[in-house]
Coordinates of C-alpha atoms in Angstrom, one line a residue:
Chain A
M1 CA -91.8 183.7 -193.5
T2 CA -88.4 185.0 -194.5
H3 CA -85.9 187.2 -192.7
A4 CA -85.5 190.7 -194.0
S5 CA -81.8 191.6 -193.7
P6 CA -79.0 190.3 -195.7
I7 CA -76.6 188.1 -193.8
T8 CA -73.0 189.3 -193.6
E9 CA -70.1 187.0 -194.2
A10 CA -69.1 187.3 -190.5
Q11 CA -72.7 186.2 -189.5
S12 CA -72.6 183.2 -191.8
V13 CA -69.5 182.0 -190.1
V14 CA -71.5 181.9 -186.9
A15 CA -74.6 180.5 -188.6
A16 CA -72.4 177.6 -190.0
C17 CA -71.4 176.5 -186.5
R18 CA -74.7 174.6 -185.7
A19 CA -72.9 171.4 -186.9
D20 CA -70.5 171.8 -184.1
F21 CA -73.1 170.9 -181.6
P22 CA -73.9 167.2 -181.6
A23 CA -76.9 167.4 -179.2
L24 CA -78.7 169.6 -181.7
D25 CA -78.6 166.9 -184.3
Q26 CA -81.5 164.8 -183.0
D27 CA -85.2 164.3 -183.3
V28 CA -87.5 165.0 -180.3
S29 CA -91.1 163.7 -180.6
G30 CA -90.6 162.8 -184.2
H31 CA -89.3 166.3 -185.2
R32 CA -85.9 167.9 -185.6
L33 CA -85.0 169.4 -182.3
V34 CA -85.3 173.2 -182.0
Y35 CA -83.5 174.2 -178.8
L36 CA -84.5 177.5 -177.5
D37 CA -83.7 177.1 -173.9
S38 CA -79.9 178.2 -173.9
A39 CA -80.6 180.8 -171.3
A40 CA -81.2 177.9 -168.9
S41 CA -78.3 175.9 -170.2
A42 CA -76.5 176.0 -173.4
Q43 CA -75.5 172.9 -175.5
Q44 CA -71.7 172.1 -175.9
P45 CA -69.7 172.1 -179.1
S46 CA -67.7 168.9 -179.9
V47 CA -64.5 170.8 -179.0
V48 CA -65.6 171.1 -175.4
I49 CA -66.8 167.5 -175.1
D50 CA -63.6 166.3 -176.7
A51 CA -61.3 168.4 -174.6
I52 CA -62.9 167.1 -171.4
A53 CA -62.6 163.5 -172.7
Y54 CA -59.0 164.0 -173.8
Y55 CA -58.0 165.4 -170.4
E56 CA -59.8 162.5 -168.5
R57 CA -58.1 159.9 -170.7
H58 CA -54.6 161.3 -170.9
D59 CA -53.7 164.1 -168.4
H60 CA -55.8 163.6 -165.3
A61 CA -54.0 164.1 -161.9
N62 CA -54.4 166.6 -159.1
V63 CA -53.3 170.2 -159.8
H64 CA -50.6 172.3 -158.0
R65 CA -49.4 169.3 -156.0
G66 CA -47.3 166.6 -157.7
V67 CA -43.9 166.6 -159.3
H68 CA -44.9 163.9 -161.6
T69 CA -45.8 164.3 -165.3
L70 CA -49.6 164.0 -165.1
S71 CA -49.9 166.5 -162.3
H72 CA -47.8 168.9 -164.3
R73 CA -50.1 168.3 -167.4
A74 CA -53.2 168.7 -165.4
T75 CA -51.9 172.0 -163.8
D76 CA -51.0 173.2 -167.3
A77 CA -54.4 172.4 -168.6
Y78 CA -56.2 174.0 -165.6
E79 CA -54.0 177.2 -165.6
G80 CA -54.1 177.4 -169.4
A81 CA -57.9 177.5 -169.1
R82 CA -57.5 180.5 -166.6
E83 CA -55.4 182.4 -169.1
T84 CA -58.0 181.7 -171.9
L85 CA -60.8 183.1 -169.6
R86 CA -58.6 186.0 -168.6
A87 CA -58.3 186.9 -172.2
F88 CA -61.9 186.2 -172.9
I89 CA -63.1 189.0 -170.5
N90 CA -59.9 191.1 -170.8
A91 CA -59.0 191.0 -167.2
A92 CA -55.6 192.6 -166.5
S93 CA -54.1 189.4 -164.8
T94 CA -54.9 185.8 -164.1
S95 CA -54.8 186.7 -160.4
E96 CA -58.2 188.2 -161.0
V97 CA -59.8 185.1 -162.4
V98 CA -61.1 182.8 -159.6
F99 CA -62.8 179.5 -160.6
T100 CA -66.0 178.8 -158.8
S101 CA -68.8 176.3 -159.3
G102 CA -70.8 178.9 -161.2
T103 CA -72.4 182.4 -161.0
T104 CA -74.3 181.5 -157.9
E105 CA -71.1 180.6 -156.0
S106 CA -69.3 183.7 -157.4
I107 CA -72.0 186.0 -156.0
N108 CA -72.1 184.3 -152.7
L109 CA -68.2 184.6 -152.5
V110 CA -68.5 188.3 -152.8
A111 CA -71.5 188.5 -150.4
Q112 CA -69.6 186.6 -147.7
S113 CA -66.0 187.6 -148.1
F114 CA -66.1 191.2 -149.5
C115 CA -69.4 192.5 -147.9
R116 CA -70.0 190.6 -144.8
P117 CA -67.0 191.8 -142.8
K118 CA -67.8 195.5 -143.6
L119 CA -71.6 195.5 -143.3
G120 CA -73.6 196.6 -140.3
P121 CA -76.9 198.2 -139.4
G122 CA -77.5 201.3 -141.5
D123 CA -75.5 199.8 -144.4
K124 CA -77.2 198.9 -147.6
I125 CA -76.9 196.6 -150.5
L126 CA -78.5 197.8 -153.8
I127 CA -80.0 195.5 -156.4
T128 CA -82.7 195.9 -159.0
H129 CA -86.1 194.4 -159.6
L130 CA -85.1 192.3 -162.5
E131 CA -82.4 190.1 -160.7
H132 CA -82.2 186.3 -160.8
H133 CA -82.7 184.7 -157.5
A134 CA -79.0 184.1 -157.4
N135 CA -78.5 187.9 -157.3
I136 CA -81.1 188.4 -154.6
V137 CA -80.9 185.6 -152.0
P138 CA -77.1 185.9 -151.2
W139 CA -77.8 189.5 -150.4
Q140 CA -80.7 188.8 -148.3
L141 CA -78.7 186.3 -146.4
V142 CA -75.7 188.7 -145.8
C143 CA -78.2 191.4 -144.8
E144 CA -79.8 189.1 -142.2
Q145 CA -76.4 188.2 -140.9
T146 CA -75.2 191.7 -140.5
G147 CA -78.4 193.9 -139.9
A148 CA -77.8 195.7 -143.3
E149 CA -80.7 196.5 -145.5
L150 CA -81.5 195.4 -149.1
L151 CA -82.6 198.2 -151.5
V152 CA -84.3 197.4 -154.7
A153 CA -84.2 199.7 -157.7
P154 CA -87.4 199.7 -159.8
I155 CA -88.0 198.6 -163.4
N156 CA -90.6 199.9 -166.0
D157 CA -93.2 198.1 -167.8
R158 CA -90.9 197.5 -170.7
G159 CA -88.5 195.6 -168.3
E160 CA -85.9 198.3 -168.2
V161 CA -84.2 199.4 -165.0
E162 CA -85.2 203.0 -164.1
L163 CA -81.7 204.5 -164.1
E164 CA -82.6 207.9 -162.5
A165 CA -84.3 205.9 -159.7
L166 CA -81.3 203.8 -159.4
Y167 CA -79.0 206.6 -159.1
A168 CA -81.2 208.2 -156.6
L169 CA -80.9 205.3 -154.4
M170 CA -76.9 205.4 -154.5
D171 CA -76.3 207.2 -151.3
E172 CA -73.3 207.1 -148.9
T173 CA -74.8 204.1 -147.1
V174 CA -74.8 201.8 -150.0
R175 CA -71.8 199.4 -149.7
L176 CA -72.3 197.6 -153.1
L177 CA -74.5 197.6 -156.2
A178 CA -75.2 194.1 -157.6
I179 CA -76.8 194.1 -160.9
A180 CA -77.4 191.7 -164.0
H181 CA -75.7 192.4 -167.2
V182 CA -78.6 190.9 -169.2
S183 CA -81.9 189.9 -167.6
N184 CA -82.5 186.1 -167.8
A185 CA -86.3 186.5 -167.8
L186 CA -86.6 189.7 -169.8
G187 CA -83.6 189.9 -172.0
T188 CA -83.0 193.5 -171.1
I189 CA -79.3 194.5 -171.6
I190 CA -78.4 196.8 -168.8
P191 CA -76.0 199.7 -169.6
I192 CA -73.2 198.5 -167.2
K193 CA -70.6 200.9 -168.2
E194 CA -72.7 204.0 -167.6
I195 CA -74.0 202.6 -164.2
T196 CA -70.6 201.7 -163.1
A197 CA -69.3 205.3 -163.7
E198 CA -72.3 206.6 -161.7
A199 CA -71.6 204.2 -158.9
H200 CA -68.0 204.9 -158.7
A201 CA -68.6 208.7 -158.7
R202 CA -70.3 207.8 -155.4
E203 CA -67.6 205.4 -154.3
I204 CA -69.9 202.4 -154.6
P205 CA -68.3 199.2 -155.9
V206 CA -70.3 197.2 -158.5
L207 CA -70.8 193.5 -158.9
V208 CA -72.2 192.4 -162.3
D209 CA -74.1 189.1 -162.7
G210 CA -72.9 188.3 -166.1
A211 CA -74.3 184.8 -166.5
Q212 CA -76.5 185.9 -169.5
G213 CA -73.8 188.5 -170.8
V214 CA -70.8 186.4 -171.7
P215 CA -72.5 184.1 -174.1
H216 CA -73.9 186.7 -176.2
M217 CA -71.6 189.8 -176.5
P218 CA -68.0 190.8 -176.1
V219 CA -67.2 191.5 -172.4
D220 CA -64.4 193.6 -171.4
V221 CA -64.2 194.0 -167.7
Q222 CA -61.7 196.7 -167.8
D223 CA -63.8 198.7 -170.2
L224 CA -66.8 198.1 -168.1
D225 CA -64.8 199.0 -165.1
C226 CA -66.9 196.8 -162.8
D227 CA -65.4 195.6 -159.6
F228 CA -66.7 192.1 -159.8
Y229 CA -68.1 190.1 -162.7
A230 CA -69.6 186.7 -162.2
F231 CA -70.4 184.1 -164.9
S232 CA -71.0 180.4 -165.5
G233 CA -69.5 177.9 -167.9
H234 CA -72.6 176.2 -168.8
K235 CA -74.4 179.2 -170.1
M236 CA -71.5 179.9 -172.6
F237 CA -71.4 176.4 -174.1
G238 CA -69.1 174.9 -171.3
P239 CA -69.9 172.2 -168.7
T240 CA -72.0 172.7 -165.5
G241 CA -70.3 173.1 -162.3
T242 CA -67.9 175.7 -163.6
G243 CA -67.8 179.5 -163.3
V244 CA -65.6 182.5 -162.7
L245 CA -65.5 185.3 -160.3
Y246 CA -63.6 188.3 -161.8
G247 CA -62.4 190.7 -159.2
K248 CA -60.1 193.7 -159.3
E249 CA -56.9 192.6 -157.7
A250 CA -56.7 195.1 -155.0
L251 CA -60.2 194.1 -153.8
L252 CA -59.6 190.4 -153.9
E253 CA -56.3 190.9 -152.2
A254 CA -57.9 192.6 -149.2
M255 CA -60.7 190.0 -148.9
P256 CA -60.4 187.1 -146.3
P257 CA -60.8 183.6 -147.8
Y258 CA -64.3 182.3 -148.3
K259 CA -63.7 178.6 -147.8
G260 CA -60.9 176.8 -146.0
G261 CA -59.0 173.7 -147.2
G262 CA -56.2 172.5 -149.3
D263 CA -54.7 174.5 -152.1
M264 CA -55.6 177.9 -150.6
I265 CA -52.8 177.8 -148.0
L266 CA -49.0 178.4 -148.1
E267 CA -48.3 177.1 -144.6
V268 CA -50.5 175.5 -142.0
S269 CA -49.8 175.0 -138.3
F270 CA -52.0 174.6 -135.4
S271 CA -51.0 178.2 -134.3
G272 CA -52.1 179.7 -137.5
T273 CA -52.3 179.5 -141.3
T274 CA -50.7 181.6 -144.1
F275 CA -53.1 181.9 -147.0
N276 CA -52.0 181.4 -150.6
E277 CA -51.7 184.1 -153.2
L278 CA -54.4 185.1 -155.6
P279 CA -56.4 183.5 -157.0
Y280 CA -55.7 180.3 -155.1
K281 CA -56.7 181.8 -151.8
F282 CA -60.4 181.4 -153.0
E283 CA -60.0 177.9 -154.5
A284 CA -59.9 175.6 -151.5
G285 CA -59.9 171.9 -152.2
T286 CA -59.3 170.0 -155.4
P287 CA -61.2 172.0 -158.1
N288 CA -63.3 170.9 -161.0
I289 CA -60.3 170.3 -163.1
S290 CA -61.9 168.6 -166.1
G291 CA -64.8 171.1 -166.0
V292 CA -62.4 174.0 -166.1
V293 CA -60.6 172.4 -169.1
G294 CA -64.0 172.3 -170.9
F295 CA -64.8 175.8 -169.7
G296 CA -61.5 177.0 -171.3
A297 CA -62.3 175.1 -174.5
A298 CA -65.6 176.9 -174.6
A299 CA -64.1 180.3 -174.2
K300 CA -61.4 179.4 -176.9
Y301 CA -64.3 178.4 -179.3
L302 CA -66.1 181.6 -178.8
E303 CA -62.9 183.6 -179.3
D304 CA -62.3 181.8 -182.6
L305 CA -65.8 182.6 -183.8
G306 CA -65.5 186.1 -182.6
M307 CA -67.9 187.6 -180.0
H308 CA -68.7 190.5 -182.3
N309 CA -69.9 188.1 -185.0
V310 CA -71.8 186.2 -182.3
E311 CA -73.4 189.4 -181.2
A312 CA -74.4 190.6 -184.7
W313 CA -75.9 187.2 -185.6
E314 CA -78.0 186.9 -182.5
H315 CA -79.1 190.5 -182.9
E316 CA -80.4 189.6 -186.4
L317 CA -82.2 186.5 -185.0
S318 CA -83.5 188.3 -182.0
Q319 CA -85.1 191.1 -184.2
Y320 CA -86.6 188.5 -186.4
M321 CA -88.0 186.5 -183.3
T322 CA -89.6 189.6 -181.8
A323 CA -91.2 190.5 -185.1
Q324 CA -92.6 187.0 -185.7
L325 CA -93.9 186.6 -182.2
S326 CA -95.4 189.9 -182.2
A327 CA -97.6 188.9 -185.2
V328 CA -98.9 185.8 -183.4
E329 CA -102.6 186.3 -182.5
G330 CA -103.2 186.5 -178.8
I331 CA -99.6 186.7 -177.8
R332 CA -98.4 189.1 -174.9
L333 CA -94.7 189.8 -175.1
I334 CA -93.1 190.4 -171.6
G335 CA -89.9 192.2 -171.7
T336 CA -89.8 194.8 -174.5
A337 CA -86.8 196.8 -173.7
A338 CA -85.2 198.9 -176.4
H339 CA -81.8 197.1 -175.9
K340 CA -82.4 193.4 -175.7
A341 CA -80.6 190.1 -176.0
G342 CA -82.2 187.0 -177.7
V343 CA -84.5 186.2 -174.8
Q344 CA -88.3 186.6 -175.2
S345 CA -90.8 185.8 -172.4
F346 CA -94.4 185.6 -173.5
L347 CA -97.9 184.4 -172.8
L348 CA -100.4 183.1 -175.4
G349 CA -104.0 183.7 -174.8
D350 CA -105.1 182.1 -171.5
I351 CA -102.9 179.0 -172.1
H352 CA -100.8 178.4 -168.9
P353 CA -97.1 178.4 -169.9
H354 CA -96.7 174.8 -168.5
D355 CA -99.3 173.6 -171.1
L356 CA -97.5 175.5 -173.9
G357 CA -94.2 174.0 -173.0
T358 CA -95.6 170.5 -173.3
I359 CA -97.3 171.3 -176.5
L360 CA -94.2 172.8 -178.0
D361 CA -92.1 170.0 -176.8
H362 CA -94.2 167.6 -178.7
Q363 CA -93.4 169.5 -181.9
G364 CA -89.6 169.3 -180.9
V365 CA -89.5 172.8 -179.7
A366 CA -87.7 173.2 -176.3
I367 CA -88.5 176.3 -174.4
R368 CA -88.4 177.1 -170.7
T369 CA -91.7 177.8 -168.8
G370 CA -92.2 179.0 -165.2
H371 CA -90.8 181.8 -163.2
H372 CA -87.2 181.6 -164.5
C373 CA -85.8 181.9 -161.0
A374 CA -87.0 185.6 -161.1
M375 CA -90.2 185.5 -159.1
P376 CA -90.1 189.3 -158.3
V377 CA -90.1 190.0 -162.1
M378 CA -93.2 187.7 -162.5
E379 CA -94.9 189.4 -159.7
F380 CA -94.2 192.9 -161.3
F381 CA -95.9 191.8 -164.5
G382 CA -98.7 190.1 -162.6
V383 CA -98.2 186.7 -164.0
P384 CA -97.4 183.4 -162.3
G385 CA -94.8 182.6 -165.0
T386 CA -94.1 182.9 -168.6
A387 CA -93.0 180.8 -171.6
R388 CA -89.6 181.9 -172.6
A389 CA -87.6 181.4 -175.9
S390 CA -83.9 182.1 -175.6
L391 CA -81.5 182.2 -178.5
A392 CA -77.8 181.2 -178.8
L393 CA -75.3 181.4 -181.6
Y394 CA -76.4 178.1 -183.1
N395 CA -80.0 179.0 -183.6
N396 CA -81.3 180.1 -187.0
F397 CA -84.4 181.7 -188.7
D398 CA -85.9 178.3 -189.3
D399 CA -85.9 177.7 -185.5
I400 CA -88.0 180.8 -185.1
D401 CA -90.4 179.8 -187.8
R402 CA -90.8 176.3 -186.1
L403 CA -91.6 178.0 -182.8
V404 CA -94.2 180.3 -184.3
A405 CA -95.8 177.2 -186.1
A406 CA -95.7 175.3 -182.9
L407 CA -97.6 178.2 -181.1
G408 CA -100.2 177.9 -183.9
K409 CA -100.8 174.2 -182.9
A410 CA -101.1 175.2 -179.3
R411 CA -103.8 177.8 -180.3
E412 CA -105.6 175.1 -182.2
I413 CA -105.6 172.7 -179.2
F414 CA -106.8 175.4 -176.9
A415 CA -109.2 177.0 -179.5
Chain B
M1 CA -90.9 174.0 -191.9
M2 CA -93.1 171.6 -190.0
A3 CA -92.2 168.0 -190.3
G4 CA -95.8 166.9 -190.2
S5 CA -98.2 166.9 -187.2
I6 CA -98.2 163.2 -186.2
Q7 CA -97.3 164.0 -182.7
T8 CA -100.2 166.4 -182.2
D9 CA -102.5 163.4 -181.7
D10 CA -100.4 162.4 -178.7
V11 CA -100.8 165.8 -177.2
R12 CA -104.6 165.5 -177.7
E13 CA -104.4 162.4 -175.6
L14 CA -103.2 164.7 -172.8
Y15 CA -105.5 167.6 -173.6
R16 CA -108.7 165.5 -174.0
D17 CA -111.9 167.5 -174.5
L18 CA -113.1 166.5 -170.9
I19 CA -109.7 167.9 -169.6
L20 CA -109.9 171.0 -171.5
D21 CA -113.6 171.5 -170.5
H22 CA -112.7 171.2 -166.8
A23 CA -109.7 173.4 -167.2
R24 CA -111.8 176.1 -168.7
H25 CA -114.8 175.7 -166.6
P26 CA -113.6 174.2 -163.3
R27 CA -116.4 172.7 -161.1
H28 CA -116.7 173.6 -157.5
F29 CA -114.3 176.5 -157.9
G30 CA -114.2 178.8 -154.9
K31 CA -114.6 178.6 -151.2
L32 CA -117.2 176.5 -149.1
G33 CA -119.5 178.0 -146.5
H34 CA -118.7 175.3 -144.0
V35 CA -115.2 173.7 -144.1
T36 CA -114.1 170.9 -141.8
H37 CA -111.0 169.9 -143.7
T38 CA -108.6 171.8 -145.9
A39 CA -105.1 171.7 -147.4
E40 CA -102.9 173.5 -149.8
G41 CA -101.1 171.8 -152.6
I42 CA -97.9 173.4 -154.0
N43 CA -95.9 172.3 -157.0
P44 CA -92.6 174.2 -156.6
L45 CA -91.4 173.2 -160.0
C46 CA -94.0 175.3 -161.8
G47 CA -95.5 177.4 -159.1
D48 CA -98.9 175.8 -159.3
K49 CA -100.8 176.4 -156.1
L50 CA -104.3 175.4 -155.0
R51 CA -106.3 175.0 -151.9
L52 CA -108.8 172.2 -151.4
Y53 CA -111.8 172.6 -149.1
L54 CA -114.0 169.7 -147.7
D55 CA -117.1 169.5 -145.6
V56 CA -117.0 166.2 -143.9
D57 CA -120.1 165.2 -141.7
A58 CA -120.1 163.0 -138.5
N59 CA -120.5 159.8 -140.6
E60 CA -117.3 160.8 -142.3
T61 CA -119.1 161.4 -145.6
I62 CA -117.7 164.3 -147.8
T63 CA -120.8 166.4 -148.2
D64 CA -119.2 169.1 -150.2
A65 CA -115.8 169.9 -151.8
A66 CA -114.4 173.0 -153.5
F67 CA -111.0 174.4 -154.6
E68 CA -109.3 177.6 -155.6
G69 CA -106.0 178.5 -156.9
S70 CA -104.1 178.8 -160.1
G71 CA -102.3 176.3 -162.3
C72 CA -102.0 174.7 -165.7
A73 CA -104.8 173.0 -167.5
I74 CA -103.9 169.6 -166.1
S75 CA -103.7 170.6 -162.4
V76 CA -107.0 172.7 -162.7
A77 CA -108.8 169.9 -164.5
S78 CA -107.5 167.3 -162.1
A79 CA -108.7 169.4 -159.1
S80 CA -112.1 169.9 -160.8
L81 CA -112.5 166.3 -161.6
L82 CA -111.5 165.4 -158.0
T83 CA -114.1 167.6 -156.4
D84 CA -116.8 166.3 -158.8
S85 CA -115.8 162.8 -157.8
V86 CA -115.4 162.8 -154.1
I87 CA -118.7 164.5 -153.1
G88 CA -120.9 161.9 -151.5
L89 CA -118.0 159.5 -150.8
R90 CA -116.9 158.5 -147.4
A91 CA -113.4 159.7 -146.5
S92 CA -112.0 156.2 -146.6
E93 CA -113.5 155.7 -150.2
A94 CA -112.0 159.0 -151.3
M95 CA -108.6 157.7 -150.2
T96 CA -109.0 154.6 -152.3
F97 CA -109.7 157.0 -155.1
F98 CA -106.4 158.7 -154.3
D99 CA -104.7 155.3 -154.5
A100 CA -106.4 154.5 -157.8
V101 CA -105.6 157.8 -159.5
T102 CA -102.1 158.0 -158.4
A103 CA -101.4 154.4 -159.4
Q104 CA -103.0 155.1 -162.8
L105 CA -100.7 158.1 -163.3
A106 CA -97.8 156.0 -162.2
G107 CA -98.5 153.8 -165.1
S108 CA -100.2 150.9 -163.3
D109 CA -103.0 149.3 -165.2
S110 CA -104.5 147.7 -162.1
L111 CA -107.1 150.4 -161.9
E112 CA -108.5 150.0 -165.3
G113 CA -110.7 147.0 -164.2
G114 CA -109.9 147.3 -160.5
E115 CA -112.1 147.7 -157.5
V116 CA -112.6 151.4 -157.9
E117 CA -114.8 152.7 -160.7
L118 CA -112.8 155.7 -161.9
G119 CA -115.4 157.0 -164.3
K120 CA -114.5 160.2 -165.9
L121 CA -111.2 160.3 -163.8
R122 CA -109.9 157.9 -166.5
A123 CA -109.5 161.1 -168.6
L124 CA -106.4 161.7 -166.6
A125 CA -104.8 158.5 -167.9
G126 CA -103.3 160.4 -170.9
V127 CA -101.1 162.3 -168.4
R128 CA -99.0 159.1 -167.7
D129 CA -97.4 159.3 -171.0
F130 CA -96.0 162.7 -170.1
P131 CA -93.9 162.2 -167.1
T132 CA -93.0 165.8 -166.6
R133 CA -96.7 166.5 -166.1
V134 CA -97.8 163.8 -163.7
K135 CA -97.1 166.0 -160.7
C136 CA -99.5 168.6 -162.1
A137 CA -102.3 165.9 -162.2
T138 CA -101.5 164.5 -158.8
L139 CA -101.4 168.0 -157.0
A140 CA -104.9 168.1 -156.0
W141 CA -105.0 164.6 -154.9
H142 CA -102.1 165.1 -152.6
A143 CA -103.9 167.9 -151.1
L144 CA -106.9 165.7 -150.6
K145 CA -104.8 163.1 -148.8
S146 CA -103.3 165.9 -146.7
A147 CA -106.6 167.5 -145.9
L148 CA -108.1 164.1 -144.8
R149 CA -105.2 163.5 -142.5
L150 CA -105.4 167.0 -141.1
D151 CA -101.8 167.8 -142.1
K152 CA -100.7 171.3 -141.1
A153 CA -98.0 171.6 -143.8
P154 CA -99.0 172.1 -147.3
A155 CA -98.9 169.0 -149.6
S156 CA -96.1 169.2 -152.0
T157 CA -95.5 167.2 -155.2
E158 CA -91.9 167.0 -154.3

């Protein structure tokens, strides 16, 4: 089994980065680890791990508070990461980059602060059938709280959003479209720029769940023209417990605070409180400073590699994975969109995904099994769950060969 | 490519022939005509879901048992073995089986030569070396316990 296309120099730069990830350098069940679960959580390069450790050893203090040296250093490190992430997604200003605990909190912030005050009976929130639970449940909650209605745009049997049907649902009662950039269960890449233009033509703001977008392709929020873009640190090689909500400044400015506490205020008295400026208005309490430092280091690492290179390399890998998996006897691929990221859900014969996961694990191959926090997607395809292999920049062709070989063993056991 | 297949034997310890046979051809699969006790078992981790039906007579003897639902090979085989094993037992005896099986899966050896004759249920012993799969094997047993206690809420592995 060999891959077909020649590797460009740019791609080989990315391919060489595997050694930057210490967790990949280990054996599992007596085999070299093949990590194909990056869509659940990606591994961290040494530069991220070291940045966090350095911060904790030398610079830690609270941010935005003290006049002493360490507080100043901590603030610089924290705000430096904000600037790195601003550049990473090409936001116009750091005022538009709000740190959160992850994509889930970013989406909940928009649901509660942007949507809730303006929603009532007769209003609608529009999502699609392929969303992750984190882009479904916050909208269900705000609809329950306000009497608004949740609309769901359909997908087709390749796992693509039906664009015409989506546009047909965009009427004057829709207050927000919330949509994934890349489906975590199916790998579908959604044409966000085109959809945003259609939504804006109908004066509908757009939130993009970018958790699976930022690790795999260049993201330019100004080019996409989305109103909000939510993503997590740990899907893009940073630590867990970190995330960003990007929002257009005028929208964030008009939104009330989401949580109350320290750091989000200018002045507090018992007769009232003056809220801090953006983005601090949304960052109540002492933030996850060391996590954000690591998050910034991860974005810097990706910038240095070049997201165009990452995208090109993963495209090669993804094409190869699809071709190799398609050739496995008895396999059913779920998610076969024309434009796909390196995520492939599948079923093998009548083997339950959970059993497949165990058999693969015992050959050192880590995949995700289950409903992938996208139960409506599983229901659409009539399956209780799937096995899912997901790629990241540190994977290679050999990983995919190992996956295919491990599936062969599973077929043997369940023969 | 492959670094050998030394671990495959370990996986075969989990997927013993008896387990695979019961997973593929589950015994007592379906509903019962007469049901006195029933409970649902749900494993929120993987979505496995099954319902256990029991027919218990006035002497507290389980005269019939069946289950339906969907799940992985381990949970289906375990449910199949359970129904095979508890028919003809008194409810209190079935509960000692619950204790024995869950102890076995928790890694306790007390059952191997203990008071309860596990018989083919010993085939589940391979699961204890796979901590992430123990809940699959205990799902039906938690449903049994729940059914015999007449619990209203579904049994959960969590």
